[in-house]
mmCIF file of C-alpha atoms in Angstrom:
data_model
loop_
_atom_site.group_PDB
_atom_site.id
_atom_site.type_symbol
_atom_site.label_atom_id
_atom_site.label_comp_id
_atom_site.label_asym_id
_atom_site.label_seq_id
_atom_site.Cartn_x
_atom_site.Cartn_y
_atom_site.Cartn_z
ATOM 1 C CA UNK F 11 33.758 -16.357 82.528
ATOM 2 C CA UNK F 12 29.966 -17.066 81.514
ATOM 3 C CA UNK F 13 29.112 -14.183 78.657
ATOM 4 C CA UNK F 14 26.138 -13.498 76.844
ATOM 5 C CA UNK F 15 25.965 -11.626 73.688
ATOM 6 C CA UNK F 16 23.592 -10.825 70.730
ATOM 7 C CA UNK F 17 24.737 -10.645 67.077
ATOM 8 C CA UNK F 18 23.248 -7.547 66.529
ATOM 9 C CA UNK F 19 24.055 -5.680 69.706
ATOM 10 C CA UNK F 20 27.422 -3.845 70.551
ATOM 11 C CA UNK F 21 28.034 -1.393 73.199
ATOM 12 C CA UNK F 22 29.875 1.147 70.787
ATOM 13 C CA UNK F 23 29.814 1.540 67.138
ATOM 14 C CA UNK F 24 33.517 1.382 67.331
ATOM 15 C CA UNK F 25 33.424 -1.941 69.457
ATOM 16 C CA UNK F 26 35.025 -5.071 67.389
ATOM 17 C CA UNK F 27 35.949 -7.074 69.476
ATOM 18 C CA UNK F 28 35.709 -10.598 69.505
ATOM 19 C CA UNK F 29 33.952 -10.910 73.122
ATOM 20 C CA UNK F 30 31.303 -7.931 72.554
ATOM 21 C CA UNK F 31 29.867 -9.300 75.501
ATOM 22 C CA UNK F 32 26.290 -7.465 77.071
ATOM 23 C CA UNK F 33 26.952 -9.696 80.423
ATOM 24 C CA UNK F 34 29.392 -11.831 82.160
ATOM 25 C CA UNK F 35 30.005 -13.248 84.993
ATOM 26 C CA UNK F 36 33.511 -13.478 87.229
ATOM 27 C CA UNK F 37 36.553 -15.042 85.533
ATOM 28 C CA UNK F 38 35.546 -19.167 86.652
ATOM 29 C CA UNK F 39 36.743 -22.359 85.117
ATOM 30 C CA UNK F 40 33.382 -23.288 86.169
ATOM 31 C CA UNK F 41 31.407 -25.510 82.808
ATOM 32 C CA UNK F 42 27.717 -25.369 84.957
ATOM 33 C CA UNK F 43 25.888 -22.306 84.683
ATOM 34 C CA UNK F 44 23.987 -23.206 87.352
ATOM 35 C CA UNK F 45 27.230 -23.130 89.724
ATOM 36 C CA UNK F 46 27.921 -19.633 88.854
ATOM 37 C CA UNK F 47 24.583 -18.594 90.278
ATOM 38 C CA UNK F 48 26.288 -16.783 92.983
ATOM 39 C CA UNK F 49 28.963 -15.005 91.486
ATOM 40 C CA UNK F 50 29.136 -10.937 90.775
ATOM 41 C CA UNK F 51 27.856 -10.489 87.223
ATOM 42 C CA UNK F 52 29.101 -7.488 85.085
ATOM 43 C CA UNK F 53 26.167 -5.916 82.841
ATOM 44 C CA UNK F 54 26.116 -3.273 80.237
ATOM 45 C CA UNK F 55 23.540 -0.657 80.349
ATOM 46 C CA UNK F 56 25.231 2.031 78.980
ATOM 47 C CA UNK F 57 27.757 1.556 81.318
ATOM 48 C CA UNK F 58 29.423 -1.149 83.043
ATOM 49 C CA UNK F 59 27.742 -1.432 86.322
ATOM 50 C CA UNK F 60 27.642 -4.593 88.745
ATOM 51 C CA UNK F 61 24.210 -6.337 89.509
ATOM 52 C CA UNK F 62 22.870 -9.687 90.463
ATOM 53 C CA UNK F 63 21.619 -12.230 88.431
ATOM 54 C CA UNK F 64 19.193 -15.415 89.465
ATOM 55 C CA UNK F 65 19.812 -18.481 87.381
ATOM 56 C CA UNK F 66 17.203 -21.142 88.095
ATOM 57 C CA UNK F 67 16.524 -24.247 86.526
ATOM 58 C CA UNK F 68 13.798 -24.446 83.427
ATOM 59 C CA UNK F 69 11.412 -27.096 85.188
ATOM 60 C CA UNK F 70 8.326 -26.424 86.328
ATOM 61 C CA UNK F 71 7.411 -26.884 90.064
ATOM 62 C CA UNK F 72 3.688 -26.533 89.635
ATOM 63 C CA UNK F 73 0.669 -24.903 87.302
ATOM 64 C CA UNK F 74 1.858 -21.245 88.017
ATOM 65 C CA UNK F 75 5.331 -21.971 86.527
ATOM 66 C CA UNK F 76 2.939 -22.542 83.208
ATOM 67 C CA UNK F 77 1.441 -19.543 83.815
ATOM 68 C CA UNK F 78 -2.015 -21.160 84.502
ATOM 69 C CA UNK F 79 -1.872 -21.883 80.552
ATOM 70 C CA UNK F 80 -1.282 -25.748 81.345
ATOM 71 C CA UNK F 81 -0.546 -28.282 83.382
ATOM 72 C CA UNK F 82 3.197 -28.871 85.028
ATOM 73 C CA UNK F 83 3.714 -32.744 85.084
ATOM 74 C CA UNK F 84 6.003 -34.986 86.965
ATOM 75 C CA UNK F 85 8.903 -34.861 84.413
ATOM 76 C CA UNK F 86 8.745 -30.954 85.394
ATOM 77 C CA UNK F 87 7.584 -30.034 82.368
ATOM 78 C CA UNK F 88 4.539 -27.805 80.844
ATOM 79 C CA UNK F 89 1.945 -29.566 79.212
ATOM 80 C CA UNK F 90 0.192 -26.642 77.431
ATOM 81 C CA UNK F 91 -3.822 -26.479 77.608
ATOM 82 C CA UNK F 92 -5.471 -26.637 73.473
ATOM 83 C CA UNK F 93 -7.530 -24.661 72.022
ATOM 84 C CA UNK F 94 -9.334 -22.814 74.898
ATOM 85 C CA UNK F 95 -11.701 -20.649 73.741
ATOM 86 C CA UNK F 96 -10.151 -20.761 70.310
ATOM 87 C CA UNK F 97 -6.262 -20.220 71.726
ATOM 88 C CA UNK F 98 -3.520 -22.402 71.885
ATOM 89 C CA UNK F 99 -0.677 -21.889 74.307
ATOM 90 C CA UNK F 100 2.938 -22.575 73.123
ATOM 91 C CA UNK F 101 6.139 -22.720 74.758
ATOM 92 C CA UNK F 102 8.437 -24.177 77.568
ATOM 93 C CA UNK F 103 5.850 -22.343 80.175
ATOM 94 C CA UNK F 104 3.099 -21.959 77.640
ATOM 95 C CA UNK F 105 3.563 -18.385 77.566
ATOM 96 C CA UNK F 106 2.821 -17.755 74.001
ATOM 97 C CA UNK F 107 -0.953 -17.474 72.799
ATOM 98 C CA UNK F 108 -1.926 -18.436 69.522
ATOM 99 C CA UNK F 109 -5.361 -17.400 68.679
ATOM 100 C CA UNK F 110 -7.274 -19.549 66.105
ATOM 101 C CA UNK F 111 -7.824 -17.169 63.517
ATOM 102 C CA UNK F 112 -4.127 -16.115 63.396
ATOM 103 C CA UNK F 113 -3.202 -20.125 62.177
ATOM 104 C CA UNK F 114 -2.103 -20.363 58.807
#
C-alpha cells in the first residue's frame, strides 16, 4: 500500500504504531504512484472513511499551471517571472510571493 503520514500527526493520542498512517491506498505491490491513481484510497478525518484521490504528474502543461506567475517551458517546467512590481515568485508553480521588502 501507498501511505502518507506526518511526524507530528496521529489519529489518537494512544496511537503508536509504526504505520500511523493519515492515507493509504489499497494493499498493491505497485512501486509507481502514478499507477495507483485509480485505486480506493482510505483517509482519516476523524474517521476512516473512503474517498478518491487524483494523482497527476508535477509538469506544467501551460502558463495557468504557474499560476500566471511565470512562464511553463518545454521541459514542463515553471520558469517564475522576477521582481514584478517588487515580488518575486518561488516554487515548482511559482505559487509563493516574495515581496521585496520582506528579503533579508
Amino acid at each position: 500500500a501507498w501511505v502518507f503520514m506526518h511526524e507530528k500527526i496521529r489519529r489518537s493520542r494512544d496511537d503508536n504504531s509504526d504505520c500511523p498512517w493519515l492515507l493509504r491506498s489499497e494493499r498493491t505491490e505497485l512501486f509507481d504512484i502514478e499507477e495507483v491513481n485509480q485505486m480506493n484510497w482510505e483517509v482519516w478525518q476523524g474517521v476512516i472513511e473512503t474517498t478518491d484521490v487524483r494523482i497527476t504528474c508535477n509538469e506544467c502543461n501551460d502558463d495557468e499551471d504557474c499560476n500566471l506567475n511565470g512562464a511553463c517551458k518545454r521541459d514542463g517546467s515553471c520558469d517564475c517571472s522576477k521582481d514584478v512590481e517588487g515580488r518575486t515568485f518561488l516554487g515548482t508553480h511559482c505559487e509563493v510571493i516574495l515581496k521585496d521588502n520582506c528579503r533579508t
